[in-house]
Backbone as CSV, one residue per row, in Angstrom:
resi,resn,N_x,N_y,N_z,CA_x,CA_y,CA_z,C_x,C_y,C_z
1,MET,-9.184,-6.972,-0.997,-9.546,-5.462,-1.504,-8.825,-4.167,-1.268
2,VAL,-8.015,-4.514,0.340,-7.521,-3.261,0.568,-6.445,-2.776,-0.718
3,PHE,-5.525,-4.064,-1.009,-4.248,-3.463,-1.910,-4.941,-2.968,-3.389
4,GLN,-5.967,-3.361,-4.050,-6.569,-3.257,-4.840,-6.088,-2.136,-6.086
5,PRO,-6.040,-0.841,-5.292,-5.754,0.067,-6.022,-4.479,0.193,-6.287
6,PHE,-3.401,-0.315,-5.039,-1.979,-0.281,-5.700,-1.552,-1.516,-6.558
7,VAL,-2.552,-2.615,-6.852,-2.271,-3.571,-7.896,-2.304,-2.845,-9.194
8,GLU,-3.838,-2.122,-9.370,-4.186,-1.172,-10.097,-3.035,-0.542,-10.558
9,ASN,-2.398,0.425,-9.993,-1.428,1.035,-10.234,-0.136,0.590,-10.857
10,ALA,0.144,-0.638,-10.227,1.443,-1.349,-10.532,1.306,-1.642,-12.092
11,PHE,0.296,-1.793,-12.438,-0.283,-2.352,-13.616,-0.366,-1.273,-14.922
12,LYS,-0.881,-0.375,-14.513,-1.492,0.837,-14.996,0.203,1.842,-15.017
13,HIS,0.548,2.358,-14.123,1.723,2.729,-14.079,3.200,2.241,-13.987
14,GLY,3.272,1.372,-13.748,4.534,0.733,-13.611,4.701,-0.296,-14.956
15,ILE,4.140,-1.192,-15.064,4.598,-2.165,-16.284,3.629,-1.880,-17.422
16,GLN,2.643,-1.202,-17.680,1.918,-1.090,-19.117,2.993,-0.395,-19.762
17,GLY,3.284,-0.750,-21.109,4.022,-0.197,-22.017,5.603,-0.579,-21.911
18,LEU,5.888,-1.657,-21.021,7.280,-1.713,-21.145,7.357,-2.793,-22.343
19,ASP,8.827,-2.354,-22.537,9.330,-3.385,-24.036,9.575,-4.963,-23.644
20,GLU,9.772,-5.016,-22.241,10.084,-6.538,-21.931,8.738,-6.845,-21.093
21,LYS,8.935,-7.913,-20.816,7.439,-8.854,-19.724,7.721,-8.056,-18.823
22,GLY,6.629,-7.829,-18.325,6.215,-7.088,-17.003,6.058,-7.963,-15.790
23,LEU,6.179,-7.707,-14.844,5.619,-8.751,-13.377,5.278,-7.747,-12.469
24,VAL,4.171,-8.306,-11.886,3.640,-7.769,-10.581,3.681,-8.886,-9.568
25,SER,4.195,-8.793,-8.213,4.580,-10.080,-7.245,3.319,-9.462,-6.001
26,ILE,2.729,-10.092,-5.674,1.952,-9.821,-4.114,2.151,-10.927,-3.362
27,ARG,2.564,-10.570,-1.780,2.699,-11.647,-1.055,2.271,-11.129,0.152
28,VAL,1.790,-11.989,0.902,1.000,-11.591,2.041,1.698,-12.675,2.870
29,TYR,1.880,-12.114,4.007,2.847,-13.009,5.173,2.767,-12.312,6.405
30,GLU,3.243,-13.479,7.649,3.566,-13.103,8.729,5.000,-12.805,9.023
31,GLU,5.028,-11.202,9.769,6.082,-10.976,10.268,6.181,-10.626,11.612
32,LYS,6.570,-11.347,12.933,6.699,-10.926,14.154,5.436,-10.453,14.538
33,ASP,5.006,-9.362,14.791,3.449,-9.368,15.365,2.673,-8.481,14.169
34,PHE,2.867,-8.565,13.048,2.226,-7.859,11.691,2.038,-9.113,11.009
35,LEU,0.795,-8.457,10.204,0.472,-9.047,8.827,0.810,-8.349,7.803
36,VAL,1.980,-8.636,6.971,2.666,-7.624,5.834,1.887,-8.021,4.626
37,PHE,1.695,-6.961,3.627,1.213,-7.253,2.429,2.068,-6.539,1.402
38,TYR,2.682,-6.917,0.893,3.673,-6.336,-0.457,3.553,-7.134,-1.858
39,ILE,3.588,-5.928,-2.193,3.397,-5.518,-3.828,4.695,-4.989,-4.559
40,GLU,4.908,-5.739,-5.221,6.004,-5.092,-6.258,6.274,-5.352,-7.727
41,ASP,6.598,-4.526,-8.551,6.748,-4.727,-10.046,8.152,-4.142,-10.572
42,ASN,8.211,-4.457,-11.740,9.441,-4.578,-12.224,9.488,-3.652,-13.417
43,GLY,8.579,-2.675,-13.199,8.522,-1.359,-14.190,9.405,-0.277,-14.251
44,ILE,8.721,0.572,-14.359,9.611,2.036,-14.846,10.024,2.739,-13.862
45,GLY,9.322,2.378,-12.456,10.261,2.976,-11.221,9.412,4.438,-10.990
46,ILE,9.551,5.047,-10.196,9.418,6.295,-9.846,10.319,7.204,-9.847
47,LYS,10.434,8.609,-9.882,11.394,9.514,-9.837,11.322,9.766,-8.252
48,PRO,12.996,9.951,-7.654,12.724,10.205,-6.317,11.707,11.374,-5.948
49,GLU,11.858,12.319,-6.439,11.053,13.577,-6.237,9.675,13.522,-6.427
50,LYS,9.333,12.447,-7.359,7.732,12.290,-7.497,7.284,11.350,-6.634
51,LEU,7.971,10.457,-5.989,7.752,9.464,-5.396,7.898,10.616,-3.653
52,ASP,8.298,11.069,-3.435,8.292,12.308,-2.272,6.708,12.812,-2.296
53,GLN,6.240,13.265,-3.425,4.954,14.124,-3.798,3.919,12.772,-3.482
54,LEU,3.898,11.342,-3.997,2.798,10.966,-4.110,2.718,10.258,-2.429
55,LEU,4.042,10.007,-1.611,3.849,9.840,-0.276,3.054,11.058,0.232
56,GLU,3.492,11.887,0.302,3.001,13.464,0.870,1.233,13.428,0.446
57,ASP,1.031,13.139,-0.692,-0.123,13.169,-1.576,-1.011,11.878,-0.913
58,VAL,-0.409,10.891,-0.697,-1.115,9.786,-0.164,-1.806,9.912,1.715
59,ARG,-0.616,10.473,2.194,-0.531,11.057,3.929,-1.510,12.046,4.393
60,ALA,-1.811,12.773,2.825,-2.605,14.278,3.398,-3.802,14.028,3.820
61,LYS,-4.156,14.962,4.753,-5.463,15.217,5.373,-6.820,15.216,4.346
62,GLU,-6.490,16.602,3.158,-7.602,16.981,2.371,-7.268,15.631,1.288
63,PRO,-8.616,15.783,0.526,-8.498,14.816,-0.636,-7.897,15.017,-1.797
64,GLN,-7.240,13.705,-2.340,-6.095,14.328,-3.171,-6.984,13.604,-4.402
65,LEU,-7.310,14.765,-5.522,-8.087,13.936,-6.171,-7.443,12.693,-7.494
66,ASN,-6.101,13.202,-7.302,-5.166,12.345,-8.495,-4.872,10.856,-7.632
67,ARG,-5.138,10.864,-6.440,-4.437,9.946,-5.778,-6.178,9.304,-5.093
68,ILE,-7.090,9.455,-5.207,-8.076,8.835,-4.279,-8.407,7.706,-3.709
69,GLY,-7.957,7.059,-4.565,-8.123,5.118,-4.301,-6.888,4.965,-3.043
70,MET,-5.355,4.975,-3.472,-4.650,4.809,-2.776,-4.573,5.871,-1.108
71,GLN,-5.375,7.127,-1.537,-5.329,7.763,-0.355,-6.529,7.504,0.508
72,ASN,-7.885,6.764,-0.235,-8.893,6.225,0.623,-8.681,4.987,1.455
73,VAL,-7.413,4.086,0.606,-7.059,2.823,1.571,-6.365,3.194,3.033
74,PHE,-5.178,4.343,2.716,-4.396,5.017,3.696,-5.314,5.178,4.915
75,ARG,-6.394,6.045,4.402,-7.427,6.760,5.671,-8.121,5.748,6.225
76,ARG,-8.583,4.759,5.563,-9.207,3.573,6.408,-8.417,2.820,7.239
77,ILE,-7.159,2.691,6.858,-6.198,1.998,7.765,-5.653,2.824,8.647
78,THR,-5.711,3.760,8.363,-5.407,5.054,9.420,-6.675,4.954,11.037
79,LEU,-7.939,5.075,10.430,-8.899,5.034,10.573,-8.963,3.660,12.203
80,PHE,-8.649,2.752,11.080,-8.722,1.451,12.080,-7.325,1.179,13.084
81,PHE,-6.292,1.473,12.923,-5.190,1.072,13.289,-4.491,2.093,13.920
82,LYS,-4.842,3.198,13.944,-4.586,4.799,14.233,-3.110,4.670,14.014
83,ASP,-2.069,4.380,14.718,-0.384,4.750,14.535,0.306,3.332,14.651
84,GLN,-0.558,2.319,14.749,0.017,0.792,14.976,0.484,0.405,13.830
85,PHE,0.279,0.746,12.848,0.638,0.147,10.988,1.730,0.722,10.632
86,GLU,2.283,0.242,9.467,3.384,0.763,8.790,3.169,0.444,7.106
87,PHE,3.411,1.895,6.696,3.224,1.998,4.997,4.408,2.802,4.696
88,ASN,4.830,1.612,3.053,5.608,2.624,2.778,5.907,2.439,1.203
89,ILE,6.385,2.935,0.309,6.529,2.847,-1.100,8.027,3.258,-1.327
90,ASN,8.830,2.525,-1.730,9.840,2.441,-2.580,9.949,2.137,-3.730
91,SER,11.355,2.923,-4.792,11.313,2.567,-5.674,12.545,3.006,-6.145
92,LYS,13.069,2.687,-7.444,14.306,2.978,-8.232,13.708,3.146,-9.441
93,GLU,13.896,4.475,-10.225,13.452,4.545,-11.995,14.318,3.734,-12.780
94,HIS,13.606,3.017,-13.595,13.810,2.238,-14.422,13.880,0.451,-13.589
95,GLU,13.680,0.373,-12.940,13.848,-0.719,-12.179,12.454,-1.582,-11.511
96,PHE,12.021,-0.712,-10.348,10.993,-1.183,-9.773,10.305,-0.374,-8.835
97,THR,8.980,-0.804,-8.076,8.435,0.067,-7.160,7.610,-1.356,-6.336
98,SER,8.051,-1.089,-5.185,7.398,-2.172,-4.115,6.492,-0.820,-3.201
99,ILE,5.550,-1.764,-2.738,4.469,-1.159,-1.266,4.458,-2.177,-0.516
100,GLU,4.908,-1.743,0.849,4.413,-2.340,1.982,3.479,-2.055,3.242
101,LEU,2.858,-2.904,3.409,1.625,-2.389,4.395,1.685,-3.686,5.671
102,LYS,2.354,-3.127,6.884,2.419,-4.021,8.035,1.357,-3.431,8.930
103,ILE,0.328,-4.605,8.883,-0.918,-3.979,10.307,-0.711,-5.308,11.329
104,PRO,-0.708,-4.862,12.616,-1.118,-5.610,13.555,-1.897,-6.912,13.143
105,LEU,-1.168,-7.934,13.673,-1.858,-9.204,13.954,-2.873,-9.182,15.291
106,CYS,-4.157,-9.589,14.751,-5.141,-10.095,15.874,-5.339,-11.431,16.009
107,ARG,-4.817,-12.058,16.956,-4.769,-13.376,17.464,-6.190,-13.746,17.801
108,GLU,-6.841,-13.080,18.427,-8.493,-13.289,18.837,-9.126,-12.839,18.295
109,HIS,-10.436,-13.218,17.807,-11.667,-12.764,17.280,-12.345,-11.973,18.059
110,PRO,-12.392,-10.730,17.148,-13.061,-9.818,17.832,-14.224,-9.466,18.309
111,SER,-15.061,-9.415,18.986,-16.268,-9.337,19.399,-17.009,-8.397,19.303
112,GLU,-16.798,-7.250,19.555,-17.398,-5.890,19.789,-17.908,-5.280,18.295
113,GLY,-18.939,-5.282,18.210,-19.750,-4.701,16.697,-20.105,-5.914,15.914
114,PHE,-19.880,-7.019,16.239,-20.397,-7.918,15.490,-21.616,-8.318,16.169
115,ASP,-22.421,-8.978,15.069,-23.959,-9.382,15.321,-23.547,-10.989,15.507
116,ASP,-24.434,-11.186,16.657,-24.110,-12.671,16.663,-25.052,-13.584,15.942
117,LYS,-26.440,-13.193,15.141,-27.233,-13.793,14.618,-26.610,-14.140,13.158
């Protein structure tokens, strides 16, 4: 569920309308002490200035109506992990867009806040 808005955007803004076959790949894997969520599409990409604005909007403290799904995910991750996570969007116009989220691995099952019933 964490990546749903990003997957939706990959289809809606990345590969929809391509003349060729569009591909969205989703990978989840462990890297050192992180769990990595990675999405990439072979779509239209994002212009550098538009990518800068997108990252600024997603990370903004005030709500951005045109980025609400992505911003909500970023806010929830920030609330839970504070500054212990990594989030990045990379893109090359007419080639690809990728989104990577790295969150710390939790090796032990947390017990605080859970009801044992």
